[in-house]
Coordinates of C-alpha atoms and ligand atoms in Angstrom, one line a residue:
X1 CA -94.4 27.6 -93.3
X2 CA -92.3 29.2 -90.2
X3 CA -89.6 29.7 -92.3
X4 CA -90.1 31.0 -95.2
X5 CA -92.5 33.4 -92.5
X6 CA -89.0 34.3 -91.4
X7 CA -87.6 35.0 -94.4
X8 CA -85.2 32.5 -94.7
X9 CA -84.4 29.8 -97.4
X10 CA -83.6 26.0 -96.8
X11 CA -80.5 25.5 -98.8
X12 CA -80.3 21.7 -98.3
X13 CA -81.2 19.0 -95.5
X14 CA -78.1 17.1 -94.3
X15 CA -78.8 14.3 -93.8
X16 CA -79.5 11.3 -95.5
X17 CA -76.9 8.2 -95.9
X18 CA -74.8 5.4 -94.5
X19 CA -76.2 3.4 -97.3
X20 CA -73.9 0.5 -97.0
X21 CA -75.2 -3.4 -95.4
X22 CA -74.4 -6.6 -94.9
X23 CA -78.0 -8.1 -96.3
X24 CA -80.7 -7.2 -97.8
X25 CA -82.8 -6.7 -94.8
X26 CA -80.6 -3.9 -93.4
X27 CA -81.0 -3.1 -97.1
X28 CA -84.8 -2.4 -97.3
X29 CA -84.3 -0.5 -93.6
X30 CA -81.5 1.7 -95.6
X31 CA -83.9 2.7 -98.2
X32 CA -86.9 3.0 -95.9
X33 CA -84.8 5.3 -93.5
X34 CA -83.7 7.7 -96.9
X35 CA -87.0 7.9 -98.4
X36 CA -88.7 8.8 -95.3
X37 CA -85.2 11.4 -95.2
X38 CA -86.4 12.2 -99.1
X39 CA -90.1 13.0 -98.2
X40 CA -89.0 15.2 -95.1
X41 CA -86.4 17.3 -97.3
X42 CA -89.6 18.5 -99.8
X43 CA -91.7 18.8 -97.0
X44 CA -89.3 21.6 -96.0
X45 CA -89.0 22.9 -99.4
X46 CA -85.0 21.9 -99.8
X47 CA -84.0 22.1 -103.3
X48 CA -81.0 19.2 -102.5
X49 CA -80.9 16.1 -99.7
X50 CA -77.0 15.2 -99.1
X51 CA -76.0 11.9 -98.5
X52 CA -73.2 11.1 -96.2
X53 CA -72.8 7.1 -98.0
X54 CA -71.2 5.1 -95.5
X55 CA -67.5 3.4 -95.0
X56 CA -66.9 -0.1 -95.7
X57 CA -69.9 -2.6 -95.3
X58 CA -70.5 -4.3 -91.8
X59 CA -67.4 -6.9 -91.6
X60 CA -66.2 -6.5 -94.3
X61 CA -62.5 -4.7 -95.9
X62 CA -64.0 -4.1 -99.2
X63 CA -64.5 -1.3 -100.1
X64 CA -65.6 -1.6 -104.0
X65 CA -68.4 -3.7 -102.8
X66 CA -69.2 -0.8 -100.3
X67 CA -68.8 1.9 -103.6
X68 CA -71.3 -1.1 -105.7
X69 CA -73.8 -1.1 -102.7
X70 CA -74.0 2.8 -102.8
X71 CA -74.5 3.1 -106.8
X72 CA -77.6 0.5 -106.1
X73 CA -79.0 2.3 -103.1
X74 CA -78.9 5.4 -104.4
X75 CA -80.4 4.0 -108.2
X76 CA -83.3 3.3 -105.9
X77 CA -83.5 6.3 -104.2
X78 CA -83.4 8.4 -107.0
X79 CA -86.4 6.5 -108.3
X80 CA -88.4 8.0 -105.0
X81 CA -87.1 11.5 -105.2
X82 CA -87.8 11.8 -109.4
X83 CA -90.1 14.4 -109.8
X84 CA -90.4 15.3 -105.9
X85 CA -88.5 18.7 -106.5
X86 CA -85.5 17.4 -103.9
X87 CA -82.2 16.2 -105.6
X88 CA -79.9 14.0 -104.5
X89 CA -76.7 15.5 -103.6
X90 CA -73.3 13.1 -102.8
X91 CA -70.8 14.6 -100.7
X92 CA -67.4 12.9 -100.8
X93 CA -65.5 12.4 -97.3
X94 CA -61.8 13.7 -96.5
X95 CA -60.1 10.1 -96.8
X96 CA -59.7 10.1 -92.8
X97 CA -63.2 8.6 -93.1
X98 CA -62.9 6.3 -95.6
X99 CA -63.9 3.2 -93.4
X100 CA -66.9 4.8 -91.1
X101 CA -68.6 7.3 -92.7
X102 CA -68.0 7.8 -96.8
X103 CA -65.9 5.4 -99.2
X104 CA -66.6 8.1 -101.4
X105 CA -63.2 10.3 -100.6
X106 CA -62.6 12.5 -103.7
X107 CA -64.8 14.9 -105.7
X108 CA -64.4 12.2 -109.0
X109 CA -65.1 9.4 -107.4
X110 CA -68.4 11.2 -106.2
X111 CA -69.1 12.0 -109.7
X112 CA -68.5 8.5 -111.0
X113 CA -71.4 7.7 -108.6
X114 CA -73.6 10.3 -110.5
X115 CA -72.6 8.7 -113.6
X116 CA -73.3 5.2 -112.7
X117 CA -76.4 6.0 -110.8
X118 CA -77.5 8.3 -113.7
X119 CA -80.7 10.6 -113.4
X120 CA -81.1 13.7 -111.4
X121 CA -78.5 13.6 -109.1
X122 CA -75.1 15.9 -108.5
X123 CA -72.9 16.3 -106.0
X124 CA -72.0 18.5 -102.6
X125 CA -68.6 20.2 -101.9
X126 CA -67.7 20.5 -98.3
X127 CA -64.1 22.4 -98.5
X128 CA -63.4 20.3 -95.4
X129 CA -63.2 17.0 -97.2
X130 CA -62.0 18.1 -100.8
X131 CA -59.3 21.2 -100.0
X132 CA -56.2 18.8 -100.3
X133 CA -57.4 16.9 -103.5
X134 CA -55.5 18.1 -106.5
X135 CA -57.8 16.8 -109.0
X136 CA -60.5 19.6 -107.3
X137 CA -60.7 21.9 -110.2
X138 CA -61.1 19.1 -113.1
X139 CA -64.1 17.8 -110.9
X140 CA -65.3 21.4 -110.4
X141 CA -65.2 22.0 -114.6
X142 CA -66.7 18.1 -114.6
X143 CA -69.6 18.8 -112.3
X144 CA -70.5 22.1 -113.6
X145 CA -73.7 23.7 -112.6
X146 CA -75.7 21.2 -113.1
X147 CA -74.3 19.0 -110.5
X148 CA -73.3 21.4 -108.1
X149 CA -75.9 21.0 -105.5
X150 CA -73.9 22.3 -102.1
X151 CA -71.2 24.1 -100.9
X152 CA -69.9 23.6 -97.9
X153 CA -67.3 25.4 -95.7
X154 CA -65.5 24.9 -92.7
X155 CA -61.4 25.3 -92.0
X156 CA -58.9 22.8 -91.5
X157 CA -56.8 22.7 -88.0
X158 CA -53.1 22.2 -87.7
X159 CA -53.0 19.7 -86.2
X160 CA -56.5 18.2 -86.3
X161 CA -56.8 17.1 -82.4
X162 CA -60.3 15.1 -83.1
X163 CA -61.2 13.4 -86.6
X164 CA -64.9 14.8 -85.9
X165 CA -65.4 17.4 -83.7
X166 CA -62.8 20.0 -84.4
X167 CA -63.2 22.1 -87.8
X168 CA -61.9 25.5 -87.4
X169 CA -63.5 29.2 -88.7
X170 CA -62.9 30.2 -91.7
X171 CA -59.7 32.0 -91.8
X172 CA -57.8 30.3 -88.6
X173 CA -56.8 27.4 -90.5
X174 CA -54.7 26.5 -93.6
X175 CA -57.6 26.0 -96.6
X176 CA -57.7 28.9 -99.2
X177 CA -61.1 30.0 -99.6
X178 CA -60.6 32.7 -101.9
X179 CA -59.0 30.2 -104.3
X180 CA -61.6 27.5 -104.6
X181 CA -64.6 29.4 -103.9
X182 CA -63.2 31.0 -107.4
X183 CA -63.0 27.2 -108.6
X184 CA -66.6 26.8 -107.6
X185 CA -68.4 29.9 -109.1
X186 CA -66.3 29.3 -112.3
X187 CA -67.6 25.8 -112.5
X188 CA -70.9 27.3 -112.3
X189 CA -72.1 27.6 -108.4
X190 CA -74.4 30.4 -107.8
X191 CA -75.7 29.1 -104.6
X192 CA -75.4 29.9 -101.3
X193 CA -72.5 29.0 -98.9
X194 CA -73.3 27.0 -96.0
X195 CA -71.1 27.3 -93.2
X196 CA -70.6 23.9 -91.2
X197 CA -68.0 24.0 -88.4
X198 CA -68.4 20.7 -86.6
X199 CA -66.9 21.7 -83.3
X200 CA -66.5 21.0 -79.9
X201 CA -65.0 24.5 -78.9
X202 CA -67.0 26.8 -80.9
X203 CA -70.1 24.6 -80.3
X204 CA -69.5 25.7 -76.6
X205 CA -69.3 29.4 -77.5
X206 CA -72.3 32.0 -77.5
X207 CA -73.6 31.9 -81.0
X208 CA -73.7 35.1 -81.7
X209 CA -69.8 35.7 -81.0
X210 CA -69.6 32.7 -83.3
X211 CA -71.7 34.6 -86.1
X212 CA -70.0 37.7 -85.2
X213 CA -66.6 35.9 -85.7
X214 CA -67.8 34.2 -88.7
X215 CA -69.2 37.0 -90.6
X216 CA -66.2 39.4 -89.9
X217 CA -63.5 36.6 -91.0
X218 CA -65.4 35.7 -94.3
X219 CA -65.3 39.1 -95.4
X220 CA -61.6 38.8 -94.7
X221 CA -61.0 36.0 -97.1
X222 CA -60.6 37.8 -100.4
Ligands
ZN301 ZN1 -70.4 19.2 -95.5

């Protein structure tokens, strides 16, 4: 395979997801779409497949019946991944996103999931979505290492001037690294750290000043 030719590792595949509908036919198209998302994450050799799960359901304002439509998507998923070598890895949303892209907003609440849906399945920690939550080291310690299937890093702006497109390097906003990157190897993470800096303005920089930037502020986060 051309990558592990290069030498390189495929830590996860992002993405699979929006697992909530409004019938069972965009149902069935929902699980077709993630197992097809399954199949392509162990053809690449990734160890996890995370699942952005989608905000409320189409027309609706409820979002329990969103959280009840995940727990049975993903129940049905996991029956398709079982044995495959790829887990299934739930990554709760900053709350900002609560009605289009994840209903699942907190690091418990994500675990709850894992609970309900049982099986082989954990979660992913983006320190974008879960810096604020002050319940973040209890669902750390609750995950452990056999849960923990991502880490995930980008900043957080002050102020945020786009809800999607503008997650700041490490180190030029107000999220301390050092501190829950200690919460996450103490819980058991021994993983790599993807860095994941959705952005307009570094997206339109050279890459390798971005990597350049990157690798000399992450050594500056101790
Ligand atoms: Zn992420």
């Amino acid at each position: 395979m051309r990558i592990a030719d290069a030498g390189m590792v495929v830590t996860g595949l992002c993405r699979g997801g929006y697992l909530v509908h409004g019938d069972a036919t965009q149902r069935d198209a929902i699980l077709d779409d993630n197992r097809r998302a399954i199949d392509e994450a162990n053809a690449l050799g990734a160890p996890a497949l995370c699942f952005v799960v989608g905000g409320l359901p189409p027309g609706s304002r409820d979002l329990r019946a969103g959280r009840a439509q995940i727990v049975e998507v993903l129940s049905r998923l996991a029956e398709h991944s079982a044995g495959s070598g790829v887990r299934l890895g739930v990554e709760p949303l900053h709350p900002m996103y609560a009605a289009d892209r994840s209903c699942i907003s907190t690091l418990a609440s994500a675990l709850d999931v894992c609970d309900a849906v049982g099986g082989d399945i954990g979660v992913i920690v983006d320190t974008y979505h879960v810096w604020w939550d002050p319940d973040l080291d209890a669902g750390l310690q609750r995950a452990g290492a056999a849960r923990l299937l991502g880490w995930h890093l980008a900043d957080w702006r002050v102020p945020t001037r786009d809800l999607l497109m503008d997650r700041a390097m490490l180190g030029e906003g107000v999220i301390d690294f050092a501190a829950i990157e200690r919460m996450v190897r103490a819980a058991g993470w021994t993983g790599l750290s993807e860095v994941e800096i959705f952005s307009d303005e570094w997206n339109a920089r050279d890459p390798s000043d971005t990597l350049a930037v990157l690798a000399s502020n992450y050594q500056a986060l101790d």
